[in-house]
PDB file of C-alpha atoms in Angstrom:
ATOM      1  CA  MET U  30     -12.897  27.486  74.901  1.00  0.00           C
ATOM      2  CA  PHE U  31      -9.682  25.754  75.502  1.00  0.00           C
ATOM      3  CA  ILE U  32     -10.917  22.412  74.873  1.00  0.00           C
ATOM      4  CA  LEU U  33     -12.982  23.540  71.713  1.00  0.00           C
ATOM      5  CA  SER U  34      -9.723  24.957  70.328  1.00  0.00           C
ATOM      6  CA  GLN U  35      -7.898  21.745  71.123  1.00  0.00           C
ATOM      7  CA  CYS U  36     -10.510  19.756  69.116  1.00  0.00           C
ATOM      8  CA  ILE U  37     -10.238  22.211  66.309  1.00  0.00           C
ATOM      9  CA  ILE U  38      -6.739  21.955  65.987  1.00  0.00           C
ATOM     10  CA  ALA U  39      -6.636  18.048  66.265  1.00  0.00           C
ATOM     11  CA  ALA U  40      -9.448  17.920  63.583  1.00  0.00           C
ATOM     12  CA  GLY U  41      -7.301  20.340  61.462  1.00  0.00           C
ATOM     13  CA  PHE U  42      -4.311  17.964  61.656  1.00  0.00           C
ATOM     14  CA  LEU U  43      -6.403  14.846  61.153  1.00  0.00           C
ATOM     15  CA  LEU U  44      -7.851  16.449  58.092  1.00  0.00           C
ATOM     16  CA  MET U  45      -4.589  17.359  56.579  1.00  0.00           C
ATOM     17  CA  LEU U  46      -3.226  13.757  57.383  1.00  0.00           C
ATOM     18  CA  ILE U  47      -5.880  12.296  55.719  1.00  0.00           C
ATOM     19  CA  ASN U  48      -5.907  14.517  52.549  1.00  0.00           C
ATOM     20  CA  PHE U  49      -2.054  13.993  52.578  1.00  0.00           C
ATOM     21  CA  VAL U  50      -2.735  10.249  52.319  1.00  0.00           C
ATOM     22  CA  ARG U  51      -5.401  10.519  49.734  1.00  0.00           C
ATOM     23  CA  CYS U  52      -2.972  12.725  47.590  1.00  0.00           C
ATOM     24  CA  ALA U  53      -0.224  10.462  47.933  1.00  0.00           C
ATOM     25  CA  VAL U  54      -2.166   7.152  47.100  1.00  0.00           C
ATOM     26  CA  HIS U  55      -3.812   9.098  44.123  1.00  0.00           C
ATOM     27  CA  VAL U  56      -0.419  10.249  42.923  1.00  0.00           C
ATOM     28  CA  PHE U  57       1.522   6.887  43.408  1.00  0.00           C
ATOM     29  CA  PHE U  58      -1.256   4.361  42.920  1.00  0.00           C
ATOM     30  CA  SER U  59      -3.220   5.718  40.152  1.00  0.00           C
ATOM     31  CA  LYS U  60      -5.440   3.034  38.510  1.00  0.00           C
ATOM     32  CA  ASN U  61      -6.020   4.692  35.102  1.00  0.00           C
ATOM     33  CA  VAL U  62      -5.576   1.715  32.765  1.00  0.00           C
ATOM     34  CA  LEU U  63      -5.832   3.311  29.337  1.00  0.00           C
ATOM     35  CA  LEU U  64      -5.068   6.870  30.490  1.00  0.00           C
ATOM     36  CA  LYS U  65      -8.502   8.023  29.491  1.00  0.00           C
ATOM     37  CA  ASN U  66      -9.562   9.883  32.640  1.00  0.00           C
ATOM     38  CA  ASP U  67      -6.902  12.627  32.889  1.00  0.00           C
ATOM     39  CA  LYS U  68      -9.576  15.406  33.389  1.00  0.00           C
ATOM     40  CA  LYS U  69     -10.993  13.319  36.318  1.00  0.00           C
ATOM     41  CA  LYS U  70      -7.587  12.973  37.886  1.00  0.00           C
ATOM     42  CA  ILE U  71      -6.766  16.579  37.828  1.00  0.00           C
ATOM     43  CA  VAL U  72     -10.132  17.559  39.366  1.00  0.00           C
ATOM     44  CA  LEU U  73      -9.642  15.168  42.144  1.00  0.00           C
ATOM     45  CA  THR U  74      -6.190  16.330  42.749  1.00  0.00           C
ATOM     46  CA  ILE U  75      -7.178  20.001  42.935  1.00  0.00           C
ATOM     47  CA  VAL U  76     -10.030  19.121  45.336  1.00  0.00           C
ATOM     48  CA  VAL U  77      -7.584  17.132  47.551  1.00  0.00           C
ATOM     49  CA  LEU U  78      -4.944  19.954  47.528  1.00  0.00           C
ATOM     50  CA  ALA U  79      -7.790  22.537  48.240  1.00  0.00           C
ATOM     51  CA  LEU U  80      -8.800  20.508  51.322  1.00  0.00           C
ATOM     52  CA  MET U  81      -5.214  20.459  52.431  1.00  0.00           C
ATOM     53  CA  LEU U  82      -4.838  23.984  52.211  1.00  0.00           C
ATOM     54  CA  ALA U  83      -8.074  24.582  54.027  1.00  0.00           C
ATOM     55  CA  SER U  84      -7.070  22.407  56.785  1.00  0.00           C
ATOM     56  CA  CYS U  85      -3.711  24.317  57.099  1.00  0.00           C
ATOM     57  CA  VAL U  86      -5.517  27.688  57.263  1.00  0.00           C
ATOM     58  CA  LEU U  87      -8.063  26.393  59.975  1.00  0.00           C
ATOM     59  CA  TYR U  88      -5.078  25.203  61.984  1.00  0.00           C
ATOM     60  CA  GLY U  89      -2.887  28.354  61.498  1.00  0.00           C
ATOM     61  CA  TYR U  90      -5.780  30.667  62.248  1.00  0.00           C
ATOM     62  CA  THR U  91      -6.837  28.818  65.436  1.00  0.00           C
ATOM     63  CA  TYR U  92      -3.341  28.461  66.824  1.00  0.00           C
ATOM     64  CA  SER U  93      -2.516  32.127  66.329  1.00  0.00           C
ATOM     65  CA  ILE U  94      -5.833  33.327  68.049  1.00  0.00           C
ATOM     66  CA  TYR U  95      -5.538  31.195  71.166  1.00  0.00           C
ATOM     67  CA  TYR U  96      -1.662  30.695  71.661  1.00  0.00           C
ATOM     68  CA  LEU U  97       0.439  33.158  69.926  1.00  0.00           C
ATOM     69  CA  SER U  98       0.563  36.703  68.986  1.00  0.00           C
ATOM     70  CA  ASN U  99      -0.797  37.291  65.396  1.00  0.00           C
ATOM     71  CA  TRP U 100       2.531  37.721  63.744  1.00  0.00           C
ATOM     72  CA  VAL U 101       3.805  34.504  64.983  1.00  0.00           C
ATOM     73  CA  GLY U 102       0.708  32.739  63.971  1.00  0.00           C
ATOM     74  CA  LEU U 103       0.990  34.335  60.575  1.00  0.00           C
ATOM     75  CA  LEU U 104       4.603  33.068  60.061  1.00  0.00           C
ATOM     76  CA  ILE U 105       3.270  29.429  61.335  1.00  0.00           C
ATOM     77  CA  LEU U 106       0.621  29.491  58.793  1.00  0.00           C
ATOM     78  CA  THR U 107       2.813  30.748  55.843  1.00  0.00           C
ATOM     79  CA  GLY U 108       5.446  27.998  56.513  1.00  0.00           C
ATOM     80  CA  ILE U 109       2.686  25.452  56.600  1.00  0.00           C
ATOM     81  CA  LEU U 110       1.063  26.719  53.438  1.00  0.00           C
ATOM     82  CA  LEU U 111       4.594  26.765  51.762  1.00  0.00           C
ATOM     83  CA  CYS U 112       5.569  23.264  52.646  1.00  0.00           C
ATOM     84  CA  THR U 113       2.030  22.087  51.433  1.00  0.00           C
ATOM     85  CA  ILE U 114       2.373  23.832  48.171  1.00  0.00           C
ATOM     86  CA  LEU U 115       5.861  22.717  47.677  1.00  0.00           C
ATOM     87  CA  LEU U 116       4.986  18.968  48.544  1.00  0.00           C
ATOM     88  CA  SER U 117       2.114  19.273  46.138  1.00  0.00           C
ATOM     89  CA  TRP U 118       4.156  20.576  43.397  1.00  0.00           C
ATOM     90  CA  PHE U 119       6.506  17.809  43.861  1.00  0.00           C
ATOM     91  CA  PHE U 120       4.035  15.069  43.662  1.00  0.00           C
ATOM     92  CA  SER U 121       2.525  16.507  40.603  1.00  0.00           C
ATOM     93  CA  GLN U 122       5.994  16.554  39.087  1.00  0.00           C
ATOM     94  CA  ILE U 123       6.530  12.843  39.973  1.00  0.00           C
ATOM     95  CA  THR U 124       3.206  11.756  38.549  1.00  0.00           C
ATOM     96  CA  GLY U 125       3.778  13.931  35.388  1.00  0.00           C
ATOM     97  CA  ILE U 126       7.151  12.333  34.769  1.00  0.00           C
ATOM     98  CA  ARG U 127       5.947   8.704  35.105  1.00  0.00           C
ATOM     99  CA  GLU U 128       3.000   9.354  32.928  1.00  0.00           C
ATOM    100  CA  ARG U 129       5.277  10.954  30.118  1.00  0.00           C
ATOM    101  CA  CYS U 130       7.795   8.244  30.333  1.00  0.00           C
ATOM    102  CA  ARG U 131       5.172   5.563  30.005  1.00  0.00           C
ATOM    103  CA  GLU U 132       3.722   7.538  27.011  1.00  0.00           C
ATOM    104  CA  ILE U 133       7.109   7.682  25.323  1.00  0.00           C
ATOM    105  CA  LEU U 134       7.740   3.970  25.986  1.00  0.00           C
ATOM    106  CA  GLU U 135       4.324   3.051  24.520  1.00  0.00           C
ATOM    107  CA  ALA U 136       5.089   5.035  21.339  1.00  0.00           C
ATOM    108  CA  LEU U 137       8.521   3.531  20.981  1.00  0.00           C
ATOM    109  CA  VAL U 138       7.119  -0.024  21.591  1.00  0.00           C
ATOM    110  CA  GLY U 139       4.391   0.588  18.948  1.00  0.00           C
ATOM    111  CA  ILE U 140       6.730   2.011  16.373  1.00  0.00           C
ATOM    112  CA  ILE U 141       9.278  -0.875  16.779  1.00  0.00           C
ATOM    113  CA  GLU U 142       6.188  -3.476  16.258  1.00  0.00           C
ATOM    114  CA  ILE U 143       4.646  -1.668  13.292  1.00  0.00           C
ATOM    115  CA  GLY U 144       4.757  -3.442  10.028  1.00  0.00           C
ATOM    116  CA  ASP U 145       5.729  -6.725  11.730  1.00  0.00           C
ATOM    117  CA  PRO U 146       3.129  -9.154  10.881  1.00  0.00           C
ATOM    118  CA  ASN U 147       3.826 -11.164  14.082  1.00  0.00           C
ATOM    119  CA  LEU U 148       4.193  -8.375  16.576  1.00  0.00           C
ATOM    120  CA  GLU U 149       2.200  -5.490  15.369  1.00  0.00           C
ATOM    121  CA  GLY U 150       0.703  -3.942  18.521  1.00  0.00           C
ATOM    122  CA  HIS U 151       0.968  -7.260  20.511  1.00  0.00           C
ATOM    123  CA  SER U 152       2.819  -5.643  23.530  1.00  0.00           C
ATOM    124  CA  LEU U 153       0.601  -2.789  23.730  1.00  0.00           C
ATOM    125  CA  TYR U 154      -2.421  -5.118  23.831  1.00  0.00           C
ATOM    126  CA  VAL U 155      -0.798  -7.377  26.628  1.00  0.00           C
ATOM    127  CA  HIS U 156      -0.047  -4.137  28.619  1.00  0.00           C
ATOM    128  CA  ASN U 157      -3.614  -2.850  28.202  1.00  0.00           C
ATOM    129  CA  LEU U 158      -4.855  -6.498  29.200  1.00  0.00           C
ATOM    130  CA  THR U 159      -2.563  -6.868  32.112  1.00  0.00           C
ATOM    131  CA  MET U 160      -3.585  -3.630  33.500  1.00  0.00           C
ATOM    132  CA  LEU U 161      -7.264  -4.771  33.127  1.00  0.00           C
ATOM    133  CA  MET U 162      -6.430  -7.903  35.304  1.00  0.00           C
ATOM    134  CA  TYR U 163      -4.629  -5.658  37.787  1.00  0.00           C
ATOM    135  CA  GLU U 164      -7.913  -3.603  37.991  1.00  0.00           C
ATOM    136  CA  ASN U 165      -9.870  -6.723  38.876  1.00  0.00           C
ATOM    137  CA  LEU U 166      -7.396  -8.294  41.445  1.00  0.00           C
ATOM    138  CA  PRO U 167      -8.538  -8.857  45.022  1.00  0.00           C
ATOM    139  CA  LEU U 168      -7.156  -6.251  47.247  1.00  0.00           C
ATOM    140  CA  THR U 169      -4.861  -8.514  48.950  1.00  0.00           C
ATOM    141  CA  LYS U 170      -2.896  -9.297  45.795  1.00  0.00           C
ATOM    142  CA  LYS U 171      -3.276  -5.876  44.276  1.00  0.00           C
ATOM    143  CA  THR U 172      -1.222  -4.391  47.227  1.00  0.00           C
ATOM    144  CA  ALA U 173       1.574  -6.697  46.606  1.00  0.00           C
ATOM    145  CA  ILE U 174       2.227  -5.295  43.035  1.00  0.00           C
ATOM    146  CA  ASN U 175       3.332  -1.807  42.279  1.00  0.00           C
ATOM    147  CA  PRO U 176       1.187  -0.636  39.478  1.00  0.00           C
ATOM    148  CA  SER U 177       3.934   1.437  37.900  1.00  0.00           C
ATOM    149  CA  ASN U 178       6.255  -1.482  37.621  1.00  0.00           C
ATOM    150  CA  LEU U 179       3.382  -3.629  36.153  1.00  0.00           C
ATOM    151  CA  HIS U 180       3.019  -0.917  33.371  1.00  0.00           C
ATOM    152  CA  TYR U 181       6.703  -1.269  32.450  1.00  0.00           C
ATOM    153  CA  ALA U 182       6.977  -4.980  32.552  1.00  0.00           C
ATOM    154  CA  SER U 183       3.828  -5.669  30.574  1.00  0.00           C
ATOM    155  CA  LEU U 184       5.113  -3.094  27.882  1.00  0.00           C
ATOM    156  CA  LEU U 185       8.694  -4.439  27.847  1.00  0.00           C
ATOM    157  CA  LEU U 186       7.779  -8.185  27.827  1.00  0.00           C
ATOM    158  CA  ASP U 187       8.999  -8.790  24.346  1.00  0.00           C
ATOM    159  CA  ILE U 188      11.634  -6.378  24.244  1.00  0.00           C
ATOM    160  CA  GLY U 189      14.197  -9.379  23.866  1.00  0.00           C
ATOM    161  CA  LYS U 190      12.731 -10.038  20.547  1.00  0.00           C
ATOM    162  CA  LEU U 191      14.857  -7.261  19.242  1.00  0.00           C
ATOM    163  CA  GLY U 192      17.821  -9.705  19.613  1.00  0.00           C
ATOM    164  CA  ILE U 193      16.211 -12.396  17.556  1.00  0.00           C
ATOM    165  CA  PRO U 194      17.412 -12.710  13.866  1.00  0.00           C
ATOM    166  CA  ARG U 195      15.181 -10.884  11.563  1.00  0.00           C
ATOM    167  CA  ARG U 196      14.973 -13.888   9.128  1.00  0.00           C
ATOM    168  CA  ILE U 197      13.209 -15.712  11.973  1.00  0.00           C
ATOM    169  CA  MET U 198      11.091 -12.663  13.142  1.00  0.00           C
ATOM    170  CA  ASP U 199       9.972 -11.932   9.487  1.00  0.00           C
ATOM    171  CA  LYS U 200       9.249 -15.393   8.457  1.00  0.00           C
ATOM    172  CA  THR U 201       5.821 -15.979   6.958  1.00  0.00           C
ATOM    173  CA  GLY U 202       5.499 -19.497   7.361  1.00  0.00           C
ATOM    174  CA  LYS U 203       5.725 -22.188  10.261  1.00  0.00           C
ATOM    175  CA  LEU U 204       8.815 -21.751  12.270  1.00  0.00           C
ATOM    176  CA  THR U 205      11.045 -24.839  12.718  1.00  0.00           C
ATOM    177  CA  GLU U 206      11.595 -26.382  16.080  1.00  0.00           C
ATOM    178  CA  GLU U 207      15.209 -24.881  15.866  1.00  0.00           C
ATOM    179  CA  GLU U 208      13.752 -21.437  15.137  1.00  0.00           C
ATOM    180  CA  TRP U 209      11.253 -21.726  17.962  1.00  0.00           C
ATOM    181  CA  GLU U 210      14.172 -22.676  20.295  1.00  0.00           C
ATOM    182  CA  ILE U 211      15.755 -19.239  19.495  1.00  0.00           C
ATOM    183  CA  VAL U 212      12.486 -17.308  19.939  1.00  0.00           C
ATOM    184  CA  ARG U 213      12.016 -18.847  23.149  1.00  0.00           C
ATOM    185  CA  ARG U 214      15.140 -17.237  24.395  1.00  0.00           C
ATOM    186  CA  HIS U 215      13.675 -13.718  24.254  1.00  0.00           C
ATOM    187  CA  PRO U 216      12.696 -13.304  27.767  1.00  0.00           C
ATOM    188  CA  GLU U 217      16.300 -13.853  28.751  1.00  0.00           C
ATOM    189  CA  ILE U 218      17.654 -11.607  26.179  1.00  0.00           C
ATOM    190  CA  GLY U 219      15.110  -8.915  27.306  1.00  0.00           C
ATOM    191  CA  VAL U 220      16.696  -9.036  30.816  1.00  0.00           C
ATOM    192  CA  LYS U 221      20.286  -8.646  29.350  1.00  0.00           C
ATOM    193  CA  ILE U 222      19.024  -5.643  27.370  1.00  0.00           C
ATOM    194  CA  LEU U 223      17.476  -3.947  30.440  1.00  0.00           C
ATOM    195  CA  ALA U 224      20.358  -5.064  32.856  1.00  0.00           C
ATOM    196  CA  PRO U 225      22.455  -1.766  32.316  1.00  0.00           C
ATOM    197  CA  MET U 226      19.335   0.367  33.482  1.00  0.00           C
ATOM    198  CA  HIS U 227      19.047  -0.567  37.163  1.00  0.00           C
ATOM    199  CA  SER U 228      15.792   1.310  37.518  1.00  0.00           C
ATOM    200  CA  PHE U 229      14.330  -1.818  35.761  1.00  0.00           C
ATOM    201  CA  ASP U 230      15.699  -4.029  38.175  1.00  0.00           C
ATOM    202  CA  PRO U 231      12.272  -4.837  39.919  1.00  0.00           C
ATOM    203  CA  ILE U 232      10.722  -5.845  36.674  1.00  0.00           C
ATOM    204  CA  SER U 233      13.521  -8.000  35.395  1.00  0.00           C
ATOM    205  CA  THR U 234      12.384 -11.330  37.013  1.00  0.00           C
ATOM    206  CA  TRP U 235       8.845 -10.447  35.952  1.00  0.00           C
ATOM    207  CA  ILE U 236       9.866 -10.609  32.191  1.00  0.00           C
ATOM    208  CA  LYS U 237      12.201 -13.391  32.538  1.00  0.00           C
ATOM    209  CA  TYR U 238       9.544 -15.716  33.838  1.00  0.00           C
ATOM    210  CA  HIS U 239       6.524 -14.694  31.915  1.00  0.00           C
ATOM    211  CA  HIS U 240       6.528 -17.812  29.807  1.00  0.00           C
ATOM    212  CA  GLU U 241       7.309 -20.082  32.890  1.00  0.00           C
ATOM    213  CA  ARG U 242       4.728 -22.878  33.132  1.00  0.00           C
ATOM    214  CA  VAL U 243       2.957 -23.197  36.515  1.00  0.00           C
ATOM    215  CA  ASP U 244       3.180 -27.068  36.545  1.00  0.00           C
ATOM    216  CA  GLY U 245       6.991 -26.816  36.798  1.00  0.00           C
ATOM    217  CA  THR U 246       7.917 -27.969  33.392  1.00  0.00           C
ATOM    218  CA  GLY U 247       9.146 -24.663  31.941  1.00  0.00           C
ATOM    219  CA  TYR U 248      12.669 -23.591  31.449  1.00  0.00           C
ATOM    220  CA  TYR U 249      13.431 -22.806  34.993  1.00  0.00           C
ATOM    221  CA  HIS U 250      11.312 -25.268  36.595  1.00  0.00           C
ATOM    222  CA  LEU U 251       9.605 -22.804  38.877  1.00  0.00           C
ATOM    223  CA  GLN U 252       6.047 -24.228  40.065  1.00  0.00           C
ATOM    224  CA  GLY U 253       2.996 -22.337  41.154  1.00  0.00           C
ATOM    225  CA  GLU U 254       3.452 -19.379  43.381  1.00  0.00           C
ATOM    226  CA  GLN U 255       7.143 -19.680  42.868  1.00  0.00           C
ATOM    227  CA  ILE U 256       6.561 -17.700  39.726  1.00  0.00           C
ATOM    228  CA  PRO U 257       5.976 -13.919  40.287  1.00  0.00           C
ATOM    229  CA  LEU U 258       2.349 -12.996  40.453  1.00  0.00           C
ATOM    230  CA  ALA U 259       3.076 -10.264  37.644  1.00  0.00           C
ATOM    231  CA  SER U 260       4.637 -12.889  35.394  1.00  0.00           C
ATOM    232  CA  ARG U 261       1.622 -15.132  35.973  1.00  0.00           C
ATOM    233  CA  MET U 262      -0.751 -12.152  34.937  1.00  0.00           C
ATOM    234  CA  ILE U 263       1.290 -11.301  31.911  1.00  0.00           C
ATOM    235  CA  ALA U 264       1.367 -14.857  30.761  1.00  0.00           C
ATOM    236  CA  VAL U 265      -2.451 -14.938  30.511  1.00  0.00           C
ATOM    237  CA  ALA U 266      -2.504 -11.822  28.730  1.00  0.00           C
ATOM    238  CA  ASP U 267       0.280 -12.544  26.397  1.00  0.00           C
ATOM    239  CA  THR U 268      -1.410 -15.927  25.583  1.00  0.00           C
ATOM    240  CA  TYR U 269      -4.857 -14.310  24.865  1.00  0.00           C
ATOM    241  CA  SER U 270      -3.182 -11.524  22.887  1.00  0.00           C
ATOM    242  CA  ALA U 271      -1.251 -14.222  20.803  1.00  0.00           C
ATOM    243  CA  ILE U 272      -4.220 -16.310  19.917  1.00  0.00           C
ATOM    244  CA  THR U 273      -6.682 -13.563  19.166  1.00  0.00           C
ATOM    245  CA  MET U 274      -4.529 -11.297  17.107  1.00  0.00           C
ATOM    246  CA  GLU U 275      -3.622 -12.002  13.557  1.00  0.00           C
ATOM    247  CA  ARG U 276      -0.305 -13.882  12.885  1.00  0.00           C
ATOM    248  CA  SER U 277       1.270 -14.616   9.536  1.00  0.00           C
ATOM    249  CA  TYR U 278       1.439 -18.311  10.429  1.00  0.00           C
ATOM    250  CA  LYS U 279      -2.271 -18.803  11.942  1.00  0.00           C
ATOM    251  CA  PRO U 280      -5.402 -17.528  11.834  1.00  0.00           C
ATOM    252  CA  SER U 281      -6.817 -15.347  14.844  1.00  0.00           C
ATOM    253  CA  MET U 282      -9.409 -17.020  17.293  1.00  0.00           C
ATOM    254  CA  LYS U 283     -12.444 -15.437  18.497  1.00  0.00           C
ATOM    255  CA  HIS U 284     -13.035 -14.327  22.091  1.00  0.00           C
ATOM    256  CA  ASP U 285     -15.191 -17.422  23.328  1.00  0.00           C
ATOM    257  CA  ASP U 286     -12.659 -19.982  21.606  1.00  0.00           C
ATOM    258  CA  ALA U 287      -9.816 -18.043  23.310  1.00  0.00           C
ATOM    259  CA  LEU U 288     -11.318 -18.252  26.594  1.00  0.00           C
ATOM    260  CA  ALA U 289     -11.930 -21.837  26.104  1.00  0.00           C
ATOM    261  CA  GLU U 290      -8.123 -22.202  25.324  1.00  0.00           C
ATOM    262  CA  LEU U 291      -7.038 -20.383  28.348  1.00  0.00           C
ATOM    263  CA  LYS U 292      -9.149 -22.768  30.537  1.00  0.00           C
ATOM    264  CA  LEU U 293      -7.643 -25.733  28.977  1.00  0.00           C
ATOM    265  CA  ALA U 294      -4.246 -24.364  29.833  1.00  0.00           C
ATOM    266  CA  ALA U 295      -5.281 -23.469  33.408  1.00  0.00           C
ATOM    267  CA  GLY U 296      -3.193 -25.500  36.029  1.00  0.00           C
ATOM    268  CA  THR U 297      -0.570 -26.640  33.485  1.00  0.00           C
ATOM    269  CA  GLN U 298       0.771 -23.802  31.538  1.00  0.00           C
ATOM    270  CA  LEU U 299      -1.222 -20.972  33.065  1.00  0.00           C
ATOM    271  CA  ASP U 300      -2.080 -20.009  36.684  1.00  0.00           C
ATOM    272  CA  GLU U 301      -5.702 -21.133  37.156  1.00  0.00           C
ATOM    273  CA  GLU U 302      -6.725 -18.217  39.487  1.00  0.00           C
ATOM    274  CA  MET U 303      -5.458 -15.688  36.966  1.00  0.00           C
ATOM    275  CA  VAL U 304      -7.238 -17.562  34.007  1.00  0.00           C
ATOM    276  CA  THR U 305     -10.448 -17.376  36.177  1.00  0.00           C
ATOM    277  CA  LEU U 306      -9.958 -13.785  36.931  1.00  0.00           C
ATOM    278  CA  PHE U 307      -9.304 -12.897  33.220  1.00  0.00           C
ATOM    279  CA  CYS U 308     -12.455 -14.787  32.054  1.00  0.00           C
ATOM    280  CA  HIS U 309     -14.625 -12.781  34.257  1.00  0.00           C
ATOM    281  CA  ILE U 310     -13.385  -9.551  32.814  1.00  0.00           C
ATOM    282  CA  PRO U 311     -16.374  -7.871  30.632  1.00  0.00           C
ATOM    283  CA  TYR U 312     -15.786  -8.461  26.843  1.00  0.00           C
ATOM    284  CA  THR U 313     -16.648  -4.694  26.276  1.00  0.00           C
ATOM    285  CA  ASP U 314     -13.556  -3.733  28.377  1.00  0.00           C
ATOM    286  CA  ILE U 315     -11.303  -6.250  26.339  1.00  0.00           C
ATOM    287  CA  GLN U 316     -12.601  -4.751  23.083  1.00  0.00           C
ATOM    288  CA  LYS U 317     -11.811  -1.107  24.523  1.00  0.00           C
ATOM    289  CA  ALA U 318      -8.321  -2.283  25.255  1.00  0.00           C
ATOM    290  CA  LEU U 319      -7.901  -3.585  21.564  1.00  0.00           C
ATOM    291  CA  ASN U 320      -9.595  -0.692  20.085  1.00  0.00           C
ATOM    292  CA  ASP U 321      -6.980   1.727  21.931  1.00  0.00           C
ATOM    293  CA  VAL U 322      -4.128  -0.499  20.502  1.00  0.00           C
ATOM    294  CA  LYS U 323      -5.657  -0.264  16.982  1.00  0.00           C
ATOM    295  CA  THR U 324      -6.058   3.506  17.303  1.00  0.00           C
ATOM    296  CA  LYS U 325      -2.390   3.928  18.167  1.00  0.00           C
ATOM    297  CA  MET U 326      -0.961   1.492  15.611  1.00  0.00           C
ATOM    298  CA  GLU U 327      -3.110   3.092  12.861  1.00  0.00           C
ATOM    299  CA  ARG U 328      -1.476   6.428  13.675  1.00  0.00           C
ATOM    300  CA  TYR U 329       2.057   4.985  13.537  1.00  0.00           C
ATOM    301  CA  SER U 330       1.234   3.304  10.261  1.00  0.00           C
ATOM    302  CA  GLU U 331      -0.231   6.421   8.505  1.00  0.00           C
ATOM    303  CA  GLU U 332       2.896   8.478   9.652  1.00  0.00           C
ATOM    304  CA  GLY U 333       4.964   5.957   7.953  1.00  0.00           C
ATOM    305  CA  PHE U 334       7.710   5.583  10.794  1.00  0.00           C
ATOM    306  CA  ARG U 335       8.903   2.204   9.509  1.00  0.00           C
ATOM    307  CA  GLU U 336       8.863   2.671   5.708  1.00  0.00           C
TER     308      GLU U 336
END
């Protein structure tokens, strides 16, 4: 009986640990790209928490029966349950705050870009495409990137364009070389804008180098893997969005033609591995990402936020 009780206690502890890890992974590394699966997330979280509580009850009950008086066992059980509930509440608050912050940022970025013929929805589209790429990364590379940071970096990649003169950003014709030189400074300007907010420090280099060329001929002469992986991912998504979305100075390009352009740029401008990864993403997923952007931008347009 003693051995059996020990096994039950050990199993209870192991179950509690496994469920704790599952809950933590679910909260901090959620892979919900377009935030369409909230119901599933909630159900999964409830199930995980229920298993945690059940394991605590099993442990407390077993311990109280075989080792201590009932009232001491009850105190132990109560303490474990309270700690578990408090921990679960803390996790839920963190994930709730993160999602709300991201939703607010998405809305602000969308409102900033609405009505701009050269930006409208571009950052939101780059964000969705980048997160699609993250979903398809090999596990070894995926673990090297914090998905929350990637969300913010891909949303804020063009925040520096707020520092570009409106006469250039609103120009309907082709930009001069001098004007392009000013536009190309937007990653550096974006880093300066975010500098006072130290919580964005981890993503500042991702934003700064998202236009760097993998052949080393870019502004900072970084080459290949010297460029952060997140920057290389954003660069591919940024390029695809730029050549497939409507612009005042050029027509849009169809999906197959855009993939051909990405392949031509692979190994020189863009990371070859990331281009290959992007080209294997099903077109239906890319279309869903675009439809998500269109829905949001149509809402901002109908509300007349920038009129």
